[in-house]
Amino acid sequence: MATTIALITGANKGIGFETARQLGARGATVLAGARDEARGKQAEQALREALGEAGGAEARFVPLDVTDATSVREAADWIGREYGYLDILVNNAGIALGGGPPSQTDLDALREVYETNVLGVIIVTNAMLPLLRRAPAARIVNVSSEVGSITSMTDPGGPLGQMPASLAYPSSKSALNMVTALYAKELRDTPVKVNAANPGYTATDLNHHSGFRSVAEGAEASVHLATLGPDGPSGILYGHLWTADAYGPLPW
Ligand code: NAP
């Protein structure tokens, strides 16, 4: 049977690194996308050491800046030459910039967040889609957030409805949710499944380690969606809401 090939963007640290580690531990060859060569090579080494202990799956650094179409094209060409197909794409790279209420939004920060969290996912997905179509049943996971759920963020009785929120990051994840739904719709009649993952509030550099979930927990939703069987859903946001224990589909 052919080896499962998984590309994870922003895999040099945080939830992305842990997602790569968990997929590697399940036997996938993990391609760790990173925009910085030194950080990427360090992650490759750390993944090889971690996976060696877990049974020796392969980990390889792939130079990939999701906002740079040339870098993305080169990554796709390299994967095509090395493997010829791609089973799993986890669009994990993301940034959070721009605080304050919506009325005080810094437009430069907003543009930067959208370039990475929305346009970056589209650039990477479109470049990788020919390789994903060559796999028997590819899975695309877009790492979104519960703060991108318009229903949850505006529910006055829910845990997120009372929280003050800035505009850039949550709205970028709402856009990503629609991006996810529309790719799922386009690919409805193919074996490719496209879903959005909510890691939950996870302690990483993104939030200066204020999150209350571990990276192992934060990666669970991505790994679940990346390894869905043929009867699994396509076009959902999956995870759990804030401190709830139960995983499942979340409202858009
Ligand atoms: P993190 O530790 O800051 O990691 C973010 C990763 O994305 C890093 O590897 C970073 O690379 C990479 N990245 C940023 N811009 C990039 C670009 N242009 N090209 C390639 N890679 C880029 O954050 P995290 O918490 O693990 O976040 C991972 C994902 O989970 C993000 O999409 C985030 O929005 C989402 N998420 C996080 C939480 C949370 O509570 N932590 C909750 C919900 C959703 P560098 O090291 O080079 O900067």
PDB file of C-alpha atoms and ligand atoms in Angstrom:
ATOM      1  CA  MET A   1       0.000   0.000   0.000  1.00  0.00           C
ATOM      2  CA  ALA A   2       1.285   3.495  -0.849  1.00  0.00           C
ATOM      3  CA  THR A   3       2.566   5.647   2.011  1.00  0.00           C
ATOM      4  CA  THR A   4       0.277   8.416   3.211  1.00  0.00           C
ATOM      5  CA  ILE A   5       1.859  11.795   2.416  1.00  0.00           C
ATOM      6  CA  ALA A   6       0.793  14.741   4.594  1.00  0.00           C
ATOM      7  CA  LEU A   7       1.751  18.399   4.185  1.00  0.00           C
ATOM      8  CA  ILE A   8       1.273  20.662   7.189  1.00  0.00           C
ATOM      9  CA  THR A   9       1.875  24.394   6.753  1.00  0.00           C
ATOM     10  CA  GLY A  10       3.385  26.347   9.646  1.00  0.00           C
ATOM     11  CA  ALA A  11       4.690  23.079  11.078  1.00  0.00           C
ATOM     12  CA  ASN A  12       7.816  24.415  12.748  1.00  0.00           C
ATOM     13  CA  LYS A  13       6.075  25.034  16.077  1.00  0.00           C
ATOM     14  CA  GLY A  14       2.825  25.113  18.007  1.00  0.00           C
ATOM     15  CA  ILE A  15      -0.239  23.200  16.831  1.00  0.00           C
ATOM     16  CA  GLY A  16       1.275  22.605  13.373  1.00  0.00           C
ATOM     17  CA  PHE A  17       4.358  20.853  14.745  1.00  0.00           C
ATOM     18  CA  GLU A  18       2.199  18.701  17.010  1.00  0.00           C
ATOM     19  CA  THR A  19      -0.188  17.875  14.142  1.00  0.00           C
ATOM     20  CA  ALA A  20       2.807  16.722  12.099  1.00  0.00           C
ATOM     21  CA  ARG A  21       4.048  14.665  15.047  1.00  0.00           C
ATOM     22  CA  GLN A  22       0.647  12.996  15.580  1.00  0.00           C
ATOM     23  CA  LEU A  23       0.165  12.235  11.873  1.00  0.00           C
ATOM     24  CA  GLY A  24       3.723  10.887  11.686  1.00  0.00           C
ATOM     25  CA  ALA A  25       3.066   8.685  14.700  1.00  0.00           C
ATOM     26  CA  ARG A  26       0.162   7.199  12.720  1.00  0.00           C
ATOM     27  CA  GLY A  27       2.564   6.276   9.946  1.00  0.00           C
ATOM     28  CA  ALA A  28       2.254   9.197   7.532  1.00  0.00           C
ATOM     29  CA  THR A  29       5.278  10.731   5.857  1.00  0.00           C
ATOM     30  CA  VAL A  30       5.032  14.283   7.129  1.00  0.00           C
ATOM     31  CA  LEU A  31       6.138  17.232   5.041  1.00  0.00           C
ATOM     32  CA  ALA A  32       6.712  20.056   7.511  1.00  0.00           C
ATOM     33  CA  GLY A  33       6.106  23.373   5.769  1.00  0.00           C
ATOM     34  CA  ALA A  34       7.946  26.346   7.259  1.00  0.00           C
ATOM     35  CA  ARG A  35       8.807  29.780   5.917  1.00  0.00           C
ATOM     36  CA  ASP A  36      12.152  30.018   7.702  1.00  0.00           C
ATOM     37  CA  GLU A  37      14.850  27.524   6.708  1.00  0.00           C
ATOM     38  CA  ALA A  38      16.582  27.327  10.079  1.00  0.00           C
ATOM     39  CA  ARG A  39      13.320  26.876  11.981  1.00  0.00           C
ATOM     40  CA  GLY A  40      12.110  24.351   9.391  1.00  0.00           C
ATOM     41  CA  LYS A  41      15.272  22.236   9.581  1.00  0.00           C
ATOM     42  CA  GLN A  42      15.158  22.310  13.354  1.00  0.00           C
ATOM     43  CA  ALA A  43      11.537  21.093  13.255  1.00  0.00           C
ATOM     44  CA  GLU A  44      12.475  18.345  10.782  1.00  0.00           C
ATOM     45  CA  GLN A  45      15.167  17.134  13.154  1.00  0.00           C
ATOM     46  CA  ALA A  46      12.834  17.315  16.187  1.00  0.00           C
ATOM     47  CA  LEU A  47      10.107  15.429  14.302  1.00  0.00           C
ATOM     48  CA  ARG A  48      12.549  12.714  13.220  1.00  0.00           C
ATOM     49  CA  GLU A  49      13.680  12.272  16.787  1.00  0.00           C
ATOM     50  CA  ALA A  50      10.086  12.155  18.079  1.00  0.00           C
ATOM     51  CA  LEU A  51       8.935   9.795  15.331  1.00  0.00           C
ATOM     52  CA  GLY A  52      11.961   7.551  15.642  1.00  0.00           C
ATOM     53  CA  GLU A  53      10.705   6.725  19.088  1.00  0.00           C
ATOM     54  CA  ALA A  54       7.199   6.165  17.705  1.00  0.00           C
ATOM     55  CA  GLY A  55       8.179   3.754  14.926  1.00  0.00           C
ATOM     56  CA  GLY A  56      10.275   5.617  12.394  1.00  0.00           C
ATOM     57  CA  ALA A  57       7.931   7.484  10.052  1.00  0.00           C
ATOM     58  CA  GLU A  58       9.580  10.002   7.745  1.00  0.00           C
ATOM     59  CA  ALA A  59       9.631  13.787   8.310  1.00  0.00           C
ATOM     60  CA  ARG A  60      10.932  16.299   5.771  1.00  0.00           C
ATOM     61  CA  PHE A  61      11.150  20.071   5.855  1.00  0.00           C
ATOM     62  CA  VAL A  62       9.525  21.871   2.919  1.00  0.00           C
ATOM     63  CA  PRO A  63      10.298  25.601   2.447  1.00  0.00           C
ATOM     64  CA  LEU A  64       6.861  27.216   2.209  1.00  0.00           C
ATOM     65  CA  ASP A  65       5.652  30.759   2.871  1.00  0.00           C
ATOM     66  CA  VAL A  66       1.896  30.662   2.348  1.00  0.00           C
ATOM     67  CA  THR A  67       1.800  34.325   1.277  1.00  0.00           C
ATOM     68  CA  ASP A  68       4.422  33.821  -1.441  1.00  0.00           C
ATOM     69  CA  ALA A  69       2.951  32.175  -4.554  1.00  0.00           C
ATOM     70  CA  THR A  70       6.410  31.331  -5.918  1.00  0.00           C
ATOM     71  CA  SER A  71       7.397  29.515  -2.752  1.00  0.00           C
ATOM     72  CA  VAL A  72       4.089  27.625  -2.773  1.00  0.00           C
ATOM     73  CA  ARG A  73       4.524  26.671  -6.453  1.00  0.00           C
ATOM     74  CA  GLU A  74       8.056  25.419  -5.773  1.00  0.00           C
ATOM     75  CA  ALA A  75       6.799  23.355  -2.818  1.00  0.00           C
ATOM     76  CA  ALA A  76       4.057  21.794  -4.996  1.00  0.00           C
ATOM     77  CA  ASP A  77       6.561  21.051  -7.786  1.00  0.00           C
ATOM     78  CA  TRP A  78       8.934  19.421  -5.290  1.00  0.00           C
ATOM     79  CA  ILE A  79       6.172  17.237  -3.788  1.00  0.00           C
ATOM     80  CA  GLY A  80       5.106  16.281  -7.309  1.00  0.00           C
ATOM     81  CA  ARG A  81       8.649  15.220  -8.223  1.00  0.00           C
ATOM     82  CA  GLU A  82       9.321  13.400  -4.938  1.00  0.00           C
ATOM     83  CA  TYR A  83       5.959  11.654  -4.408  1.00  0.00           C
ATOM     84  CA  GLY A  84       3.575  12.448  -7.289  1.00  0.00           C
ATOM     85  CA  TYR A  85       0.530  12.804  -4.987  1.00  0.00           C
ATOM     86  CA  LEU A  86      -0.578  14.258  -1.655  1.00  0.00           C
ATOM     87  CA  ASP A  87      -3.087  12.569   0.698  1.00  0.00           C
ATOM     88  CA  ILE A  88      -3.417  15.196   3.427  1.00  0.00           C
ATOM     89  CA  LEU A  89      -3.105  18.979   3.365  1.00  0.00           C
ATOM     90  CA  VAL A  90      -3.387  20.765   6.715  1.00  0.00           C
ATOM     91  CA  ASN A  91      -3.608  24.516   6.148  1.00  0.00           C
ATOM     92  CA  ASN A  92      -2.389  25.337   9.630  1.00  0.00           C
ATOM     93  CA  ALA A  93      -0.202  28.451   9.223  1.00  0.00           C
ATOM     94  CA  GLY A  94      -1.905  31.455  10.762  1.00  0.00           C
ATOM     95  CA  ILE A  95      -1.260  34.726  12.528  1.00  0.00           C
ATOM     96  CA  ALA A  96      -3.177  36.918  14.976  1.00  0.00           C
ATOM     97  CA  LEU A  97      -2.566  40.661  14.802  1.00  0.00           C
ATOM     98  CA  GLY A  98      -4.541  43.800  15.548  1.00  0.00           C
ATOM     99  CA  GLY A  99      -6.279  44.305  18.869  1.00  0.00           C
ATOM    100  CA  GLY A 100      -8.945  46.755  20.011  1.00  0.00           C
ATOM    101  CA  PRO A 101     -12.591  47.044  19.031  1.00  0.00           C
ATOM    102  CA  PRO A 102     -13.697  46.878  15.383  1.00  0.00           C
ATOM    103  CA  SER A 103     -14.012  50.680  15.218  1.00  0.00           C
ATOM    104  CA  GLN A 104     -10.262  50.978  15.887  1.00  0.00           C
ATOM    105  CA  THR A 105      -9.083  48.354  13.415  1.00  0.00           C
ATOM    106  CA  ASP A 106      -5.559  48.817  12.091  1.00  0.00           C
ATOM    107  CA  LEU A 107      -5.956  48.251   8.341  1.00  0.00           C
ATOM    108  CA  ASP A 108      -2.336  47.204   7.826  1.00  0.00           C
ATOM    109  CA  ALA A 109      -2.721  44.507  10.475  1.00  0.00           C
ATOM    110  CA  LEU A 110      -6.047  43.460   8.940  1.00  0.00           C
ATOM    111  CA  ARG A 111      -4.461  43.086   5.483  1.00  0.00           C
ATOM    112  CA  GLU A 112      -1.570  41.068   6.871  1.00  0.00           C
ATOM    113  CA  VAL A 113      -3.914  38.723   8.744  1.00  0.00           C
ATOM    114  CA  TYR A 114      -6.084  38.174   5.671  1.00  0.00           C
ATOM    115  CA  GLU A 115      -3.011  37.611   3.449  1.00  0.00           C
ATOM    116  CA  THR A 116      -1.939  34.717   5.682  1.00  0.00           C
ATOM    117  CA  ASN A 117      -5.158  33.288   7.144  1.00  0.00           C
ATOM    118  CA  VAL A 118      -7.359  33.548   4.039  1.00  0.00           C
ATOM    119  CA  LEU A 119      -5.412  34.186   0.829  1.00  0.00           C
ATOM    120  CA  GLY A 120      -2.572  31.916   1.978  1.00  0.00           C
ATOM    121  CA  VAL A 121      -4.959  28.988   2.356  1.00  0.00           C
ATOM    122  CA  ILE A 122      -6.390  29.571  -1.123  1.00  0.00           C
ATOM    123  CA  ILE A 123      -2.923  29.876  -2.720  1.00  0.00           C
ATOM    124  CA  VAL A 124      -1.716  26.663  -1.071  1.00  0.00           C
ATOM    125  CA  THR A 125      -4.921  24.704  -1.733  1.00  0.00           C
ATOM    126  CA  ASN A 126      -5.036  25.632  -5.413  1.00  0.00           C
ATOM    127  CA  ALA A 127      -1.373  24.746  -5.883  1.00  0.00           C
ATOM    128  CA  MET A 128      -1.738  21.390  -4.111  1.00  0.00           C
ATOM    129  CA  LEU A 129      -5.111  20.368  -5.561  1.00  0.00           C
ATOM    130  CA  PRO A 130      -3.706  18.536  -8.622  1.00  0.00           C
ATOM    131  CA  LEU A 131      -1.571  16.424  -6.239  1.00  0.00           C
ATOM    132  CA  LEU A 132      -4.517  15.904  -3.856  1.00  0.00           C
ATOM    133  CA  ARG A 133      -6.692  14.721  -6.745  1.00  0.00           C
ATOM    134  CA  ARG A 134      -4.046  12.102  -7.560  1.00  0.00           C
ATOM    135  CA  ALA A 135      -4.390  10.529  -4.076  1.00  0.00           C
ATOM    136  CA  PRO A 136      -7.135   7.915  -3.624  1.00  0.00           C
ATOM    137  CA  ALA A 137      -9.147   9.986  -1.086  1.00  0.00           C
ATOM    138  CA  ALA A 138      -7.459  13.203  -0.025  1.00  0.00           C
ATOM    139  CA  ARG A 139      -8.326  15.258   3.056  1.00  0.00           C
ATOM    140  CA  ILE A 140      -7.955  19.028   3.333  1.00  0.00           C
ATOM    141  CA  VAL A 141      -8.057  20.550   6.822  1.00  0.00           C
ATOM    142  CA  ASN A 142      -8.256  24.296   7.246  1.00  0.00           C
ATOM    143  CA  VAL A 143      -7.264  25.284  10.765  1.00  0.00           C
ATOM    144  CA  SER A 144      -9.939  27.773  11.714  1.00  0.00           C
ATOM    145  CA  SER A 145     -11.315  28.768  15.113  1.00  0.00           C
ATOM    146  CA  GLU A 146     -14.497  28.939  17.135  1.00  0.00           C
ATOM    147  CA  VAL A 147     -14.003  32.736  17.096  1.00  0.00           C
ATOM    148  CA  GLY A 148     -14.734  32.527  13.360  1.00  0.00           C
ATOM    149  CA  SER A 149     -18.168  31.097  14.125  1.00  0.00           C
ATOM    150  CA  ILE A 150     -20.593  33.995  13.641  1.00  0.00           C
ATOM    151  CA  THR A 151     -23.300  32.029  15.456  1.00  0.00           C
ATOM    152  CA  SER A 152     -21.120  31.418  18.539  1.00  0.00           C
ATOM    153  CA  MET A 153     -19.619  34.912  18.635  1.00  0.00           C
ATOM    154  CA  THR A 154     -23.025  36.593  18.559  1.00  0.00           C
ATOM    155  CA  ASP A 155     -24.875  34.245  20.913  1.00  0.00           C
ATOM    156  CA  PRO A 156     -25.385  36.353  24.058  1.00  0.00           C
ATOM    157  CA  GLY A 157     -26.019  33.201  26.122  1.00  0.00           C
ATOM    158  CA  GLY A 158     -22.899  31.358  24.898  1.00  0.00           C
ATOM    159  CA  PRO A 159     -19.317  31.471  26.214  1.00  0.00           C
ATOM    160  CA  LEU A 160     -18.012  33.593  23.321  1.00  0.00           C
ATOM    161  CA  GLY A 161     -20.947  35.966  23.010  1.00  0.00           C
ATOM    162  CA  GLN A 162     -19.957  38.098  25.990  1.00  0.00           C
ATOM    163  CA  MET A 163     -16.265  38.425  25.165  1.00  0.00           C
ATOM    164  CA  PRO A 164     -14.905  41.628  23.641  1.00  0.00           C
ATOM    165  CA  ALA A 165     -13.455  40.863  20.212  1.00  0.00           C
ATOM    166  CA  SER A 166     -11.185  42.603  17.744  1.00  0.00           C
ATOM    167  CA  LEU A 167     -12.056  42.383  14.073  1.00  0.00           C
ATOM    168  CA  ALA A 168      -9.063  41.094  12.116  1.00  0.00           C
ATOM    169  CA  TYR A 169      -8.464  37.573  13.425  1.00  0.00           C
ATOM    170  CA  PRO A 170     -12.077  36.415  14.035  1.00  0.00           C
ATOM    171  CA  SER A 171     -13.309  37.739  10.695  1.00  0.00           C
ATOM    172  CA  SER A 172     -10.371  36.095   8.886  1.00  0.00           C
ATOM    173  CA  LYS A 173     -11.481  32.765  10.370  1.00  0.00           C
ATOM    174  CA  SER A 174     -15.121  33.443   9.371  1.00  0.00           C
ATOM    175  CA  ALA A 175     -13.866  33.998   5.828  1.00  0.00           C
ATOM    176  CA  LEU A 176     -11.859  30.773   6.100  1.00  0.00           C
ATOM    177  CA  ASN A 177     -15.012  28.937   7.166  1.00  0.00           C
ATOM    178  CA  MET A 178     -16.757  30.056   3.970  1.00  0.00           C
ATOM    179  CA  VAL A 179     -13.657  29.177   1.943  1.00  0.00           C
ATOM    180  CA  THR A 180     -13.861  25.688   3.476  1.00  0.00           C
ATOM    181  CA  ALA A 181     -17.564  25.323   2.710  1.00  0.00           C
ATOM    182  CA  LEU A 182     -17.104  26.390  -0.901  1.00  0.00           C
ATOM    183  CA  TYR A 183     -14.178  24.045  -1.601  1.00  0.00           C
ATOM    184  CA  ALA A 184     -16.241  21.230  -0.062  1.00  0.00           C
ATOM    185  CA  LYS A 185     -19.086  22.187  -2.379  1.00  0.00           C
ATOM    186  CA  GLU A 186     -16.842  22.231  -5.465  1.00  0.00           C
ATOM    187  CA  LEU A 187     -15.343  18.851  -4.534  1.00  0.00           C
ATOM    188  CA  ARG A 188     -18.646  17.300  -3.418  1.00  0.00           C
ATOM    189  CA  ASP A 189     -18.640  14.629  -6.124  1.00  0.00           C
ATOM    190  CA  THR A 190     -15.021  13.611  -5.567  1.00  0.00           C
ATOM    191  CA  PRO A 191     -13.394  11.548  -2.772  1.00  0.00           C
ATOM    192  CA  VAL A 192     -11.720  14.717  -1.452  1.00  0.00           C
ATOM    193  CA  LYS A 193     -13.106  15.976   1.882  1.00  0.00           C
ATOM    194  CA  VAL A 194     -12.586  19.558   3.028  1.00  0.00           C
ATOM    195  CA  ASN A 195     -13.251  20.591   6.629  1.00  0.00           C
ATOM    196  CA  ALA A 196     -12.355  23.285   9.136  1.00  0.00           C
ATOM    197  CA  ALA A 197     -10.838  22.470  12.541  1.00  0.00           C
ATOM    198  CA  ASN A 198     -11.216  24.384  15.777  1.00  0.00           C
ATOM    199  CA  PRO A 199      -8.172  23.633  17.966  1.00  0.00           C
ATOM    200  CA  GLY A 200      -9.707  25.467  20.933  1.00  0.00           C
ATOM    201  CA  TYR A 201      -7.843  27.979  23.052  1.00  0.00           C
ATOM    202  CA  THR A 202      -4.379  26.400  23.007  1.00  0.00           C
ATOM    203  CA  ALA A 203      -1.191  27.559  24.734  1.00  0.00           C
ATOM    204  CA  THR A 204       1.136  28.630  21.880  1.00  0.00           C
ATOM    205  CA  ASP A 205       3.179  31.655  20.825  1.00  0.00           C
ATOM    206  CA  LEU A 206       0.051  32.943  19.017  1.00  0.00           C
ATOM    207  CA  ASN A 207      -1.537  33.916  22.345  1.00  0.00           C
ATOM    208  CA  HIS A 208       1.661  34.212  24.438  1.00  0.00           C
ATOM    209  CA  HIS A 209       0.803  30.826  25.936  1.00  0.00           C
ATOM    210  CA  SER A 210      -2.370  32.052  27.621  1.00  0.00           C
ATOM    211  CA  GLY A 211      -4.486  29.222  26.148  1.00  0.00           C
ATOM    212  CA  PHE A 212      -5.866  26.583  28.505  1.00  0.00           C
ATOM    213  CA  ARG A 213      -5.401  23.599  26.159  1.00  0.00           C
ATOM    214  CA  SER A 214      -2.156  21.749  25.426  1.00  0.00           C
ATOM    215  CA  VAL A 215      -0.828  21.507  21.862  1.00  0.00           C
ATOM    216  CA  ALA A 216      -1.581  17.767  21.988  1.00  0.00           C
ATOM    217  CA  GLU A 217      -5.253  18.648  22.598  1.00  0.00           C
ATOM    218  CA  GLY A 218      -5.132  21.528  20.092  1.00  0.00           C
ATOM    219  CA  ALA A 219      -3.981  19.182  17.307  1.00  0.00           C
ATOM    220  CA  GLU A 220      -6.744  16.612  17.920  1.00  0.00           C
ATOM    221  CA  ALA A 221      -9.383  18.219  15.688  1.00  0.00           C
ATOM    222  CA  SER A 222      -6.939  18.587  12.764  1.00  0.00           C
ATOM    223  CA  VAL A 223      -5.730  14.989  13.077  1.00  0.00           C
ATOM    224  CA  HIS A 224      -9.311  13.715  13.310  1.00  0.00           C
ATOM    225  CA  LEU A 225     -10.344  15.546  10.137  1.00  0.00           C
ATOM    226  CA  ALA A 226      -7.124  14.592   8.321  1.00  0.00           C
ATOM    227  CA  THR A 227      -7.800  10.898   8.934  1.00  0.00           C
ATOM    228  CA  LEU A 228     -11.564  10.741   8.266  1.00  0.00           C
ATOM    229  CA  GLY A 229     -12.856   7.553   6.702  1.00  0.00           C
ATOM    230  CA  PRO A 230     -14.974   7.435   3.539  1.00  0.00           C
ATOM    231  CA  ASP A 231     -18.205   8.009   5.501  1.00  0.00           C
ATOM    232  CA  GLY A 232     -16.882  11.127   7.240  1.00  0.00           C
ATOM    233  CA  PRO A 233     -18.349  14.571   6.636  1.00  0.00           C
ATOM    234  CA  SER A 234     -17.148  17.271   4.267  1.00  0.00           C
ATOM    235  CA  GLY A 235     -17.830  20.970   4.683  1.00  0.00           C
ATOM    236  CA  ILE A 236     -18.076  21.270   8.472  1.00  0.00           C
ATOM    237  CA  LEU A 237     -16.370  23.169  11.289  1.00  0.00           C
ATOM    238  CA  TYR A 238     -15.323  20.561  13.847  1.00  0.00           C
ATOM    239  CA  GLY A 239     -14.061  20.755  17.406  1.00  0.00           C
ATOM    240  CA  HIS A 240     -15.613  21.744  20.692  1.00  0.00           C
ATOM    241  CA  LEU A 241     -16.904  25.038  21.982  1.00  0.00           C
ATOM    242  CA  TRP A 242     -14.658  26.815  24.502  1.00  0.00           C
ATOM    243  CA  THR A 243     -14.509  24.652  27.677  1.00  0.00           C
ATOM    244  CA  ALA A 244     -16.991  21.986  26.522  1.00  0.00           C
ATOM    245  CA  ASP A 245     -15.626  18.450  26.608  1.00  0.00           C
ATOM    246  CA  ALA A 246     -17.542  16.994  23.693  1.00  0.00           C
ATOM    247  CA  TYR A 247     -16.131  17.174  20.153  1.00  0.00           C
ATOM    248  CA  GLY A 248     -18.478  17.544  17.225  1.00  0.00           C
ATOM    249  CA  PRO A 249     -19.646  19.859  14.443  1.00  0.00           C
ATOM    250  CA  LEU A 250     -19.819  23.532  15.475  1.00  0.00           C
ATOM    251  CA  PRO A 251     -22.162  26.129  14.001  1.00  0.00           C
ATOM    252  CA  TRP A 252     -20.711  28.326  11.236  1.00  0.00           C
TER     253      TRP A 252
HETATM  254  P1  NAP B   1       1.957  29.583  16.446  1.00  0.00           P
HETATM  255  O1  NAP B   1       2.604  28.749  17.491  1.00  0.00           O
HETATM  256  O2  NAP B   1       2.217  31.046  16.403  1.00  0.00           O
HETATM  257  O3  NAP B   1       2.326  28.913  15.030  1.00  0.00           O
HETATM  258  C1  NAP B   1       1.944  29.524  13.827  1.00  0.00           C
HETATM  259  C2  NAP B   1       2.711  28.877  12.701  1.00  0.00           C
HETATM  260  O4  NAP B   1       2.319  29.493  11.456  1.00  0.00           O
HETATM  261  C3  NAP B   1       4.229  29.061  12.823  1.00  0.00           C
HETATM  262  O5  NAP B   1       4.866  27.902  12.376  1.00  0.00           O
HETATM  263  C4  NAP B   1       4.483  30.217  11.876  1.00  0.00           C
HETATM  264  O6  NAP B   1       5.795  30.263  11.375  1.00  0.00           O
HETATM  265  C5  NAP B   1       3.496  29.850  10.781  1.00  0.00           C
HETATM  266  N1  NAP B   1       3.281  30.940   9.832  1.00  0.00           N
HETATM  267  C6  NAP B   1       2.812  32.184  10.056  1.00  0.00           C
HETATM  268  N2  NAP B   1       2.792  32.887   8.913  1.00  0.00           N
HETATM  269  C7  NAP B   1       3.257  32.055   7.935  1.00  0.00           C
HETATM  270  C8  NAP B   1       3.476  32.172   6.540  1.00  0.00           C
HETATM  271  N3  NAP B   1       3.249  33.327   5.893  1.00  0.00           N
HETATM  272  N4  NAP B   1       3.933  31.095   5.864  1.00  0.00           N
HETATM  273  C9  NAP B   1       4.194  29.935   6.495  1.00  0.00           C
HETATM  274  N5  NAP B   1       4.044  29.757   7.820  1.00  0.00           N
HETATM  275  C10 NAP B   1       3.573  30.813   8.521  1.00  0.00           C
HETATM  276  O7  NAP B   1       0.367  29.451  16.494  1.00  0.00           O
HETATM  277  P2  NAP B   1      -0.625  28.208  16.696  1.00  0.00           P
HETATM  278  O8  NAP B   1      -1.476  28.540  17.861  1.00  0.00           O
HETATM  279  O9  NAP B   1       0.106  26.926  16.646  1.00  0.00           O
HETATM  280  O10 NAP B   1      -1.527  28.387  15.400  1.00  0.00           O
HETATM  281  C11 NAP B   1      -1.728  27.373  14.418  1.00  0.00           C
HETATM  282  C12 NAP B   1      -3.091  27.586  13.800  1.00  0.00           C
HETATM  283  O11 NAP B   1      -4.089  27.360  14.797  1.00  0.00           O
HETATM  284  C13 NAP B   1      -3.343  28.998  13.272  1.00  0.00           C
HETATM  285  O12 NAP B   1      -4.058  28.926  12.054  1.00  0.00           O
HETATM  286  C14 NAP B   1      -4.200  29.624  14.346  1.00  0.00           C
HETATM  287  O13 NAP B   1      -5.002  30.668  13.863  1.00  0.00           O
HETATM  288  C15 NAP B   1      -5.019  28.432  14.766  1.00  0.00           C
HETATM  289  N6  NAP B   1      -5.657  28.525  16.082  1.00  0.00           N
HETATM  290  C16 NAP B   1      -4.928  28.669  17.195  1.00  0.00           C
HETATM  291  C17 NAP B   1      -5.567  28.754  18.424  1.00  0.00           C
HETATM  292  C18 NAP B   1      -4.811  28.907  19.703  1.00  0.00           C
HETATM  293  O14 NAP B   1      -5.458  29.122  20.752  1.00  0.00           O
HETATM  294  N7  NAP B   1      -3.482  28.790  19.710  1.00  0.00           N
HETATM  295  C19 NAP B   1      -6.977  28.678  18.501  1.00  0.00           C
HETATM  296  C20 NAP B   1      -7.704  28.537  17.328  1.00  0.00           C
HETATM  297  C21 NAP B   1      -7.036  28.453  16.131  1.00  0.00           C
HETATM  298  P3  NAP B   1       6.960  31.210  12.040  1.00  0.00           P
HETATM  299  O15 NAP B   1       7.516  30.446  13.203  1.00  0.00           O
HETATM  300  O16 NAP B   1       7.918  31.380  10.913  1.00  0.00           O
HETATM  301  O17 NAP B   1       6.300  32.489  12.455  1.00  0.00           O
END
